[in-house]
PDB file of C-alpha atoms in Angstrom:
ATOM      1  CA  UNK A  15     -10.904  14.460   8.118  1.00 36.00           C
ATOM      2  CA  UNK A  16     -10.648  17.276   6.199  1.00 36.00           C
ATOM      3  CA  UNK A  17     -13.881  17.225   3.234  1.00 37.00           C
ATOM      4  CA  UNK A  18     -11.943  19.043   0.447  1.00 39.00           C
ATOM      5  CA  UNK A  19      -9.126  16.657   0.201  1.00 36.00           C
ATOM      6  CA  UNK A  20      -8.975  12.593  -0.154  1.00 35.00           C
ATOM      7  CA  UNK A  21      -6.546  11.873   2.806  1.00 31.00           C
ATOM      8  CA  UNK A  22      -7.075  11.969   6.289  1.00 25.00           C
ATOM      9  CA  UNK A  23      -5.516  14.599   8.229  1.00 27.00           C
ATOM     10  CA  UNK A  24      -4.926  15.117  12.011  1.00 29.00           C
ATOM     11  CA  UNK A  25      -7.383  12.083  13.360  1.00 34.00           C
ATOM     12  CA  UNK A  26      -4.973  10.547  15.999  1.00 42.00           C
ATOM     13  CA  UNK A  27      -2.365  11.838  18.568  1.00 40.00           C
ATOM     14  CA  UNK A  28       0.933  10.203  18.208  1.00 49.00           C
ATOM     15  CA  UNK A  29       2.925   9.208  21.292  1.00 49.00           C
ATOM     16  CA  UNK A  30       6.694   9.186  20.852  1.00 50.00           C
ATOM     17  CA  UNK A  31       6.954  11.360  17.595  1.00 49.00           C
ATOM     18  CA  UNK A  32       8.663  14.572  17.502  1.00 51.00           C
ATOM     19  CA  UNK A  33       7.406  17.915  16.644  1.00 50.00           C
ATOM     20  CA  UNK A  34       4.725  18.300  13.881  1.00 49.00           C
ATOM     21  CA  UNK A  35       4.952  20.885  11.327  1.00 53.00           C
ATOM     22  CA  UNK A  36       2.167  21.708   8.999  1.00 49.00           C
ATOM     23  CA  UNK A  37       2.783  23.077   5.471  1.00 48.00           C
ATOM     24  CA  UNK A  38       0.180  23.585   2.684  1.00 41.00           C
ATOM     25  CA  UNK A  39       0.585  22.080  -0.732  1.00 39.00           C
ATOM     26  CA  UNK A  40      -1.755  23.211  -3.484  1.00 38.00           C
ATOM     27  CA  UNK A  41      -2.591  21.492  -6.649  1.00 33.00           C
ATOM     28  CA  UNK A  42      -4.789  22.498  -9.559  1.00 30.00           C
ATOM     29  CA  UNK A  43      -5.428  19.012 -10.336  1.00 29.00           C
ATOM     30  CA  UNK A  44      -5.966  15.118  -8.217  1.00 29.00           C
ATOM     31  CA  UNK A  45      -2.223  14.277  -7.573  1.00 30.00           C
ATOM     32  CA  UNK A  46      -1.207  10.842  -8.440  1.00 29.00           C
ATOM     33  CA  UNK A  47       0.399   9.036  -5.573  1.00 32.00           C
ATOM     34  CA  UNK A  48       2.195   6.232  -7.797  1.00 33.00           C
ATOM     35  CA  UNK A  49       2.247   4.160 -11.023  1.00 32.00           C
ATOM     36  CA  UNK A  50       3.691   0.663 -10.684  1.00 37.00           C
ATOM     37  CA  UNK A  51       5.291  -0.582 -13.866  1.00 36.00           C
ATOM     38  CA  UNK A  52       3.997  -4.373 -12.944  1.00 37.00           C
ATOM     39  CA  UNK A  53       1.321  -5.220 -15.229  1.00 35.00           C
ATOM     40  CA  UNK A  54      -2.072  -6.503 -13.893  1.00 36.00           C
ATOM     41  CA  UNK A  55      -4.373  -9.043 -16.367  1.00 36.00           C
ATOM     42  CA  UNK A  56      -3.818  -8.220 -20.096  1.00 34.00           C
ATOM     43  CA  UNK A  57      -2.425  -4.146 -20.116  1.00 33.00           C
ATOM     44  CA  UNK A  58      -4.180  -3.371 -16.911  1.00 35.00           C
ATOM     45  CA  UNK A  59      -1.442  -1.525 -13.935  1.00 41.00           C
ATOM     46  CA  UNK A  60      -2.123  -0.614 -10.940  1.00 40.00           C
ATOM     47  CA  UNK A  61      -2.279   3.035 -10.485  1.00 38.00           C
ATOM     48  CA  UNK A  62      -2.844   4.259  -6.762  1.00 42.00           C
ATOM     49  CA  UNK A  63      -4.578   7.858  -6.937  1.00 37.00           C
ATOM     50  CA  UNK A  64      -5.358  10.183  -4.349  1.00 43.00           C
ATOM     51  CA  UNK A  65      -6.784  13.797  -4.042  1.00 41.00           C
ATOM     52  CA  UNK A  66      -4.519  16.190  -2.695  1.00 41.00           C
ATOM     53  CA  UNK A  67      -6.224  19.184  -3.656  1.00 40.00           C
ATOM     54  CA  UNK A  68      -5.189  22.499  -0.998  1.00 33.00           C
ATOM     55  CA  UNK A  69      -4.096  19.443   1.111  1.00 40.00           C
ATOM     56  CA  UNK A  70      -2.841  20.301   4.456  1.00 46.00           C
ATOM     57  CA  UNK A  71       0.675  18.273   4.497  1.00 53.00           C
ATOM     58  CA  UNK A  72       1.905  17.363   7.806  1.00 62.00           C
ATOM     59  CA  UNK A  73       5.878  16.851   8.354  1.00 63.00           C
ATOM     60  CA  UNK A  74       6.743  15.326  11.484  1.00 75.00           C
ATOM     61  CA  UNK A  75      10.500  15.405  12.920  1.00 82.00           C
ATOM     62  CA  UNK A  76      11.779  11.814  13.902  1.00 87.00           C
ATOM     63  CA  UNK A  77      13.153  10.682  16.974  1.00 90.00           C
ATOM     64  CA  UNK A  78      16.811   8.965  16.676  1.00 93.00           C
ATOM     65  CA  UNK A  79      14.774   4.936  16.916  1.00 92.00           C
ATOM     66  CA  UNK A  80      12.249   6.216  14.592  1.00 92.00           C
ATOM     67  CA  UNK A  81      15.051   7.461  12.184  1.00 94.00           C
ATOM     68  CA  UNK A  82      16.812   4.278  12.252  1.00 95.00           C
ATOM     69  CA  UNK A  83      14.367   2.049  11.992  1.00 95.00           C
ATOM     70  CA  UNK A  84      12.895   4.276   8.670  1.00 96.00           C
ATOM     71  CA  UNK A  85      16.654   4.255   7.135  1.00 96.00           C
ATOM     72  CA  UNK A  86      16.891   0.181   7.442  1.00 97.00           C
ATOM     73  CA  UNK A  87      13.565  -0.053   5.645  1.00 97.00           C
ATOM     74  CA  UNK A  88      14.408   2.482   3.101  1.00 97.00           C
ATOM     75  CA  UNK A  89      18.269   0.361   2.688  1.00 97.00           C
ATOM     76  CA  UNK A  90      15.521  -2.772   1.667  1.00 98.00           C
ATOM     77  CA  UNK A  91      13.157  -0.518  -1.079  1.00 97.00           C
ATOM     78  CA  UNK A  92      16.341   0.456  -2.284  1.00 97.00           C
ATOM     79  CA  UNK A  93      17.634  -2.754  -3.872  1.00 97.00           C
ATOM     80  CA  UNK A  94      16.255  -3.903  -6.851  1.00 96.00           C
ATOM     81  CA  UNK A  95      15.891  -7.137  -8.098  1.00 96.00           C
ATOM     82  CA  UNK A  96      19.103  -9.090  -9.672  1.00 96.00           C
ATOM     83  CA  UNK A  97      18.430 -12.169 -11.622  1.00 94.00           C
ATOM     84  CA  UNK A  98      22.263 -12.681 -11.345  1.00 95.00           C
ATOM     85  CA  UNK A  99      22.705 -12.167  -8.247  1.00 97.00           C
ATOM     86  CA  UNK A 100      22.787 -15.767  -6.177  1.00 98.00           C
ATOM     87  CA  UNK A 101      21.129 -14.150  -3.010  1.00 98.00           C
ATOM     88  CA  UNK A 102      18.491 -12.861  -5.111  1.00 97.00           C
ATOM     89  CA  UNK A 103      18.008 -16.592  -6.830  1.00 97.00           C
ATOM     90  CA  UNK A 104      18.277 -18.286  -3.797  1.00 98.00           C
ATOM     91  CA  UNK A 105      14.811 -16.502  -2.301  1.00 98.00           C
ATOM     92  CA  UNK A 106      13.155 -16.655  -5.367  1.00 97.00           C
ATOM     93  CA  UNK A 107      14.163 -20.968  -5.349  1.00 98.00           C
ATOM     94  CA  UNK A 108      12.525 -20.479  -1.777  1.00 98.00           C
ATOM     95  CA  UNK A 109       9.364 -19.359  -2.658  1.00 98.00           C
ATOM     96  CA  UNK A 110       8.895 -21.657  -5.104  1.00 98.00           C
ATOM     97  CA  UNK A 111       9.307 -24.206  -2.717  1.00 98.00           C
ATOM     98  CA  UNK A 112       7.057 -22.646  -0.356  1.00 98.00           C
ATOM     99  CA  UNK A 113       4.627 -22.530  -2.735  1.00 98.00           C
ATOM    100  CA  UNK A 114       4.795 -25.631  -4.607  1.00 97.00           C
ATOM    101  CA  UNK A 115       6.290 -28.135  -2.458  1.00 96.00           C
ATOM    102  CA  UNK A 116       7.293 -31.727  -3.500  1.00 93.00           C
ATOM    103  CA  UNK A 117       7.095 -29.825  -6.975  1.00 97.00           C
ATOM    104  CA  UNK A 118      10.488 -29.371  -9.106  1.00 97.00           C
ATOM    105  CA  UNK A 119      11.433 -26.532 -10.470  1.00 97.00           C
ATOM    106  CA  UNK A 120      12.730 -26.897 -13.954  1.00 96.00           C
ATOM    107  CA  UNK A 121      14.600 -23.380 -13.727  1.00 96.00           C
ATOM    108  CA  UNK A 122      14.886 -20.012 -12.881  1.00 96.00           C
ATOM    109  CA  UNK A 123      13.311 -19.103 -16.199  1.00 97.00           C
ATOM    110  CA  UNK A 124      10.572 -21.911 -17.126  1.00 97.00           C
ATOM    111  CA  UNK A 125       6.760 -21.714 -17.857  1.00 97.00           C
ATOM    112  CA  UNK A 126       6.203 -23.099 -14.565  1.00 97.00           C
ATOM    113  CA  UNK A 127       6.334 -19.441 -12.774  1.00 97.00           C
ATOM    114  CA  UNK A 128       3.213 -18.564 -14.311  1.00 96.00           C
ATOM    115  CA  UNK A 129       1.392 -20.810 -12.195  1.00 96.00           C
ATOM    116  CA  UNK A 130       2.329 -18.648  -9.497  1.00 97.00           C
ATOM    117  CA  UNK A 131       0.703 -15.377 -11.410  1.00 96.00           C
ATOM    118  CA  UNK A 132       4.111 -14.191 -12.996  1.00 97.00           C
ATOM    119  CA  UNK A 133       3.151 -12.655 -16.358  1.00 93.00           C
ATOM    120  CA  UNK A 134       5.922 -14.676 -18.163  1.00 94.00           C
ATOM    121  CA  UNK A 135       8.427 -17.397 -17.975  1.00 96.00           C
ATOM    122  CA  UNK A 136      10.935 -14.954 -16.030  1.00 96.00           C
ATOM    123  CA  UNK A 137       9.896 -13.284 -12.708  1.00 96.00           C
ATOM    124  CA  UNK A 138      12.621 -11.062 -13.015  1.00 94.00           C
ATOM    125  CA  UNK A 139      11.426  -8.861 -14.968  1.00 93.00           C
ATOM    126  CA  UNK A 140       7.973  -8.457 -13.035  1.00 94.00           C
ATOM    127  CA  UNK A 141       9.985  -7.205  -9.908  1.00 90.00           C
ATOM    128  CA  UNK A 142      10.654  -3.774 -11.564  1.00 81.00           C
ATOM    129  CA  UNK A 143       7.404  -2.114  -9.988  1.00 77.00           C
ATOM    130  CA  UNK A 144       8.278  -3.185  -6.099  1.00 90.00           C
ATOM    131  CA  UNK A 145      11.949  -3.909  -5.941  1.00 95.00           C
ATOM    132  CA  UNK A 146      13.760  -6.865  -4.276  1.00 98.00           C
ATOM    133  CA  UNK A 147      11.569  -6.298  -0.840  1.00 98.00           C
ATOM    134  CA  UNK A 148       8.526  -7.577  -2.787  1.00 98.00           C
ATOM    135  CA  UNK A 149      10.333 -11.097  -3.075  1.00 98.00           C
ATOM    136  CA  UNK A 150      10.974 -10.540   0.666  1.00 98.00           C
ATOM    137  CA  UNK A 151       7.333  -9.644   1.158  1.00 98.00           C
ATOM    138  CA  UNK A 152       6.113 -12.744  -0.443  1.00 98.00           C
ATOM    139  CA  UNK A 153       8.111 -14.969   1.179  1.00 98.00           C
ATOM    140  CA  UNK A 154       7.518 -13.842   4.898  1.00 98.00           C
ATOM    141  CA  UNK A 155       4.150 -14.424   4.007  1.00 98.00           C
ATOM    142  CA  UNK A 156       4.272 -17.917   2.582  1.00 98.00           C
ATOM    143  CA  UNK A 157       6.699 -18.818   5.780  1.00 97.00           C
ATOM    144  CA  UNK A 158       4.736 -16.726   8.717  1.00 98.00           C
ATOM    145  CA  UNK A 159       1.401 -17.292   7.424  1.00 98.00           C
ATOM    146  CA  UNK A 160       1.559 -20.713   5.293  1.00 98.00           C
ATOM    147  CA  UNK A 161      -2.238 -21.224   5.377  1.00 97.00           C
ATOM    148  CA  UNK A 162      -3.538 -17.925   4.283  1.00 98.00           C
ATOM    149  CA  UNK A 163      -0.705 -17.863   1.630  1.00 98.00           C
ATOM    150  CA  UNK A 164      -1.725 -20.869   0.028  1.00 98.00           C
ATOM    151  CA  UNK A 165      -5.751 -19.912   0.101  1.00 97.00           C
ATOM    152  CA  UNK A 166      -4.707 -16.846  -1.893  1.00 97.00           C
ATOM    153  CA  UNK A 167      -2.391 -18.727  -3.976  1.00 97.00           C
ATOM    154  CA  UNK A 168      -4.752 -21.468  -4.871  1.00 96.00           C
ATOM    155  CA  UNK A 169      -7.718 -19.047  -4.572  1.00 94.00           C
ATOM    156  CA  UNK A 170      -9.504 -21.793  -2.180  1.00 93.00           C
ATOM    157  CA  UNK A 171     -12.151 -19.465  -0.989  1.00 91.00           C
ATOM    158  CA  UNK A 172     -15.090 -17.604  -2.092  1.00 90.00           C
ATOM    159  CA  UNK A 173     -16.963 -17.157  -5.416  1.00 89.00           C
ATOM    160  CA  UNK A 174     -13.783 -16.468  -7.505  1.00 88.00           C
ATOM    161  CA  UNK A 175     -14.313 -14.681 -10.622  1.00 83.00           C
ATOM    162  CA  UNK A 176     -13.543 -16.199 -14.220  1.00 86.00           C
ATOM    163  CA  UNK A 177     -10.578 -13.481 -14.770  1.00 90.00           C
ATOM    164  CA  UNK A 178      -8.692 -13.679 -11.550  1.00 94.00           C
ATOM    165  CA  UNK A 179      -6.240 -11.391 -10.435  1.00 95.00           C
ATOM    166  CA  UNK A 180      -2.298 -12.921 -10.840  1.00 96.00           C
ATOM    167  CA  UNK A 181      -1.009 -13.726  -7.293  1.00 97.00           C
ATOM    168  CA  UNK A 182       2.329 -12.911  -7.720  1.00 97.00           C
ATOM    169  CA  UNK A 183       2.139  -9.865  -9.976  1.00 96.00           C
ATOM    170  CA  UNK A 184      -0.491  -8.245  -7.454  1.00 97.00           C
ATOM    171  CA  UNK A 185       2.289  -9.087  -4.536  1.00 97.00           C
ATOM    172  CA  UNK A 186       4.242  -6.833  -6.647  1.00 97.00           C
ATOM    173  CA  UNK A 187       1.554  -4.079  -6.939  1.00 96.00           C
ATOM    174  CA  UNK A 188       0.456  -4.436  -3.222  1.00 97.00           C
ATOM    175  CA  UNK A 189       4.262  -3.381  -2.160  1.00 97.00           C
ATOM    176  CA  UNK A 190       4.379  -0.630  -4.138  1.00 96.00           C
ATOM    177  CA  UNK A 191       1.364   0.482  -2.903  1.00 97.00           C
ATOM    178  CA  UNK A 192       2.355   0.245   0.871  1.00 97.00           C
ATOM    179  CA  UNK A 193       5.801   2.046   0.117  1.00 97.00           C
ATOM    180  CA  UNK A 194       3.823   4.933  -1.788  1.00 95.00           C
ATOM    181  CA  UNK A 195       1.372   5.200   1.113  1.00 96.00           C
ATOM    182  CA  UNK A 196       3.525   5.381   4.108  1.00 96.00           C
ATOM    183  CA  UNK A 197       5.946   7.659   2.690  1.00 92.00           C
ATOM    184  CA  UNK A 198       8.727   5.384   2.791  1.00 95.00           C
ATOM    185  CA  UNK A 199      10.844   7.060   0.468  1.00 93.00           C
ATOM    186  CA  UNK A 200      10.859  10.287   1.608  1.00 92.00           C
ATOM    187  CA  UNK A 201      13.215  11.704   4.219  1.00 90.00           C
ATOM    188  CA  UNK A 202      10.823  11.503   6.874  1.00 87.00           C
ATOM    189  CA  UNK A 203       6.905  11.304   6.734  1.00 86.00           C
ATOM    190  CA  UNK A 204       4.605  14.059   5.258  1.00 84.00           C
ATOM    191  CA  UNK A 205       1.404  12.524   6.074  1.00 89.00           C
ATOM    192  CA  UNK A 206      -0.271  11.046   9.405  1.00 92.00           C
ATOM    193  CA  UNK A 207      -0.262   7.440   8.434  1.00 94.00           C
ATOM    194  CA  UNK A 208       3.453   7.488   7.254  1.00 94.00           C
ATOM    195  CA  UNK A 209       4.017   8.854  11.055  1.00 93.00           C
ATOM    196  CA  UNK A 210       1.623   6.477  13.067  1.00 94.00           C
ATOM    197  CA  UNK A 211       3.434   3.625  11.145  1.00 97.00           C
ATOM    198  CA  UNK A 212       6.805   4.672  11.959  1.00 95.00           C
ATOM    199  CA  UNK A 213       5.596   4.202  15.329  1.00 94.00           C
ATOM    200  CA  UNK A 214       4.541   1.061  14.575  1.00 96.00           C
ATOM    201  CA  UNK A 215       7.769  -0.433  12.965  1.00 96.00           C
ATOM    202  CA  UNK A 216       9.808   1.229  16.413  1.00 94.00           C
ATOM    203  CA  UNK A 217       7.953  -1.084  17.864  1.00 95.00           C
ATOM    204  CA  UNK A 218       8.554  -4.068  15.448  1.00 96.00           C
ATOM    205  CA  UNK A 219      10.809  -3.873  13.015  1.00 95.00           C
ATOM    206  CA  UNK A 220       9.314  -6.389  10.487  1.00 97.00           C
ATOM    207  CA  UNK A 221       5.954  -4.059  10.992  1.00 98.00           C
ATOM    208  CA  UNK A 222       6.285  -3.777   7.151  1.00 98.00           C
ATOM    209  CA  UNK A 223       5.901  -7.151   6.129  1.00 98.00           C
ATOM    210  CA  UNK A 224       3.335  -8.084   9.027  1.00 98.00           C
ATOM    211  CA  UNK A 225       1.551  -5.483   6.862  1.00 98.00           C
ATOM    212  CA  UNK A 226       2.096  -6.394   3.536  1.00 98.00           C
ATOM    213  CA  UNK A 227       0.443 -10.169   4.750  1.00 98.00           C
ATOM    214  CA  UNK A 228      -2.549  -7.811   6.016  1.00 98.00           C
ATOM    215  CA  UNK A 229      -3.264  -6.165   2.999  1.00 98.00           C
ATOM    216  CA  UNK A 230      -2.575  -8.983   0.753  1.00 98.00           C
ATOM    217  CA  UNK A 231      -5.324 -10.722   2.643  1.00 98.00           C
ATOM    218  CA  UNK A 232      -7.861  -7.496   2.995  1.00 98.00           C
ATOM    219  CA  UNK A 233      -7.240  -7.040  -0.604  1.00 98.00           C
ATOM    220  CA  UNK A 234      -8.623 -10.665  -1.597  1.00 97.00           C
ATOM    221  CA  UNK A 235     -11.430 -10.229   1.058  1.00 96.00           C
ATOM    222  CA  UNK A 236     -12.707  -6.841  -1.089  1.00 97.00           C
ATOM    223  CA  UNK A 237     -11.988  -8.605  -4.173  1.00 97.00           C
ATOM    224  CA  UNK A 238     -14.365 -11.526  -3.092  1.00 96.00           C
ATOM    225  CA  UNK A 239     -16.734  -8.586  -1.464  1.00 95.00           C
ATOM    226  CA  UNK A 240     -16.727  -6.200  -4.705  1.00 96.00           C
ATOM    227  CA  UNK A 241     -17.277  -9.682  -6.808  1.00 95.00           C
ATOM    228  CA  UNK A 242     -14.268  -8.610  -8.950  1.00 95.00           C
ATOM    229  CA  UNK A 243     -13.177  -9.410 -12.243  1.00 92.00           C
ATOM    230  CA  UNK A 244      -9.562  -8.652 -13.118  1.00 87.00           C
ATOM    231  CA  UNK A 245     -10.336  -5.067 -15.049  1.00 92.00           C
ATOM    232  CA  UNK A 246     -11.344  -3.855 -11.056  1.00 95.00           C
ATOM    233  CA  UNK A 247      -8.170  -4.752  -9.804  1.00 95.00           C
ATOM    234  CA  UNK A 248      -7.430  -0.966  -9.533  1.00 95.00           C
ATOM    235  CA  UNK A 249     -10.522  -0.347  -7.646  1.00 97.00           C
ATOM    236  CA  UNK A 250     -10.244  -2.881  -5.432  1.00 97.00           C
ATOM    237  CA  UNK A 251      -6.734  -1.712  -4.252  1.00 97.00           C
ATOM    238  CA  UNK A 252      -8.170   1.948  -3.785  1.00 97.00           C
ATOM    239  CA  UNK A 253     -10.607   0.213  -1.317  1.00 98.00           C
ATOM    240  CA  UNK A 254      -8.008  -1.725   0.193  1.00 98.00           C
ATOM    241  CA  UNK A 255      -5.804   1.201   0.932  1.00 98.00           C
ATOM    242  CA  UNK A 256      -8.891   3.295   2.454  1.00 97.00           C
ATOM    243  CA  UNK A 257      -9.838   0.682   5.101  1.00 97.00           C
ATOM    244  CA  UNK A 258      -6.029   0.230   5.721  1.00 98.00           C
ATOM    245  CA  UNK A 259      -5.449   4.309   6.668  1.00 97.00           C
ATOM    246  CA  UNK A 260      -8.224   4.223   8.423  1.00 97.00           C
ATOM    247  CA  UNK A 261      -7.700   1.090  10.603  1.00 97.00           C
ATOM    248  CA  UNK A 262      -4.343   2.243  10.993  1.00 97.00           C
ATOM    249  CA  UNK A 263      -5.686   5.453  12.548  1.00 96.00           C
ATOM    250  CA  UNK A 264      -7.358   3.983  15.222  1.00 96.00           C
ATOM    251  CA  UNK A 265      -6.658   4.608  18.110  1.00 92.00           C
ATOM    252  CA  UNK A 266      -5.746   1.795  20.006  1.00 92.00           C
ATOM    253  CA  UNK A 267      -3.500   0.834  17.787  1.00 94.00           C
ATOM    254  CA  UNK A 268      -0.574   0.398  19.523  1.00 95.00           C
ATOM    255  CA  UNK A 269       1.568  -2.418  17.396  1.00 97.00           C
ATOM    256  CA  UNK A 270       0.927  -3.797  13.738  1.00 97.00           C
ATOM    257  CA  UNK A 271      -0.801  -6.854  15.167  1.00 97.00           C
ATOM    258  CA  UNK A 272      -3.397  -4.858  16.773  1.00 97.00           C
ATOM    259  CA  UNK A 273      -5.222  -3.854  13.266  1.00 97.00           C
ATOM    260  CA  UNK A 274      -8.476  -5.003  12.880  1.00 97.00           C
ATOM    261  CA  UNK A 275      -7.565  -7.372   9.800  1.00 97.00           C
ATOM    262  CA  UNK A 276      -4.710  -8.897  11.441  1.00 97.00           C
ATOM    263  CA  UNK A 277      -7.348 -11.126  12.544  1.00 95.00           C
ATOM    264  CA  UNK A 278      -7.976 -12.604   8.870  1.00 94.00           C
ATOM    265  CA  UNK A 279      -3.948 -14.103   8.641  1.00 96.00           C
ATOM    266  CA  UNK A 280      -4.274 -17.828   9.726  1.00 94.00           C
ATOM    267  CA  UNK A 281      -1.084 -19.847  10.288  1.00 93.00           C
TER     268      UNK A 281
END
């Protein structure tokens, strides 16, 4: 790793990626990696920094799989939310039922959703920091990996803290963090983790959300760990995304599934 900058660089040999080309990006200043406009607790976002001071960049050339499987992600980050749009309702009716079942919901727009940790009355306008894929991403997780979904839901376990962290609007936030991490929305991936996880999603191409479950569930493990209030939510994702890069640079990581904290999703 190198000391001087925040990010790993060049730990693990890829199999299966193309050629590696290193470029060097200079900064006078800690470069911010993203800003999600979903709102955490009362004014608090969630702002994902890293150091990228004289930070070695890698790019890495894609194979044709690895291309295509990158470009069908990117097609998902790409859609935003539509509250008018009856595919769009229909998922979001879904995951109220998977999260409340045998409960009613009143309507699309109701007091109920807050339950869930939406800041107001209308999730719609929460989705604006991670796009339509962070509906997706919450409801893979409440259909793959009920059980864990509803502890973190219900916050079920640990000592939880007074000011909790909003389930639903940190969904949002986790999302955008993942997408910001990997690279997703560049052309093809300038760091080491963005290219070890393209390897990953060749290999399954729901890799993404598999992941999203992970962190979700690392996330509230740290928060429970850290014994956080909702003013650490930032600080609590920075430590989430650490152990992720470096878990994901092991290296016997061969699919998603293999990461240590897959073990903490229960069915």
């Amino acid at each position: 790793m190198d000391q001087n900058a925040g990010s790993f660089v060049a730990m693990r040999r890829l199999s299966g990626a193309g050629a590696v080309h290193h470029h060097r990006h200079h900064s006078s200043q800690a470069e911010v990696v993203g800003v999600s406009t979903a709102w955490i607790g009362r004014g608090l976002s969630c702002v994902c920094a890293q150091r990228r001071d004289s930070d070695a960049r890698l790019s890495f050339d894609l194979t044709a799989i690895q291309e295509e499987c990158l470009h069908r992600l990117q097609n998902r980050i790409e859609v935003q939310y539509d509250s008018s749009n009856l595919e769009h309702q229909k998922a979001l009716k879904a995951l109220w039922r998977a999260s409340f079942p045998g409960t009613e919901l009143l309507g699309l727009v109701s007091d109920q959703w807050k339950d869930m940790g939406w800041q107001g009355k209308d999730p719609s306008t929460d989705f604006r920091g991670g796009g339509y894929i962070s509906l997706e991403n919450l409801l893979y997780f409440s259909k793959n990996f009920p059980k864990s979904f509803q502890e973190l839901l219900g916050k079920k376990n640990g000592d939880r803290a007074l000011w909790e962290y909003p389930f639903a609007v940190a969904g949002v936030n986790i999302t955008f963090m993942l997408i910001q991490m990997l690279d997703l929305q560049a052309a093809k991936p300038k760091s080491l983790i963005g290219a070890v996880f393209l390897n990953l999603l060749k290999e399954n191409d729901r890799a993404f959300d598999i992941l999203y479950c992970i962190t979700f569930k690392l996330m509230d493990q740290k928060w429970l760990d850290m014994h956080a209030s909702y003013m650490d939510f930032n600080s609590v994702i920075k430590s989430t995304r650490r152990q992720l890069e470096r878990e994901l640079l092991l290296e016997d990581i061969q699919r998603i599934e293999d990461m240590p904290s897959y073990r903490f999703l229960a069915r």
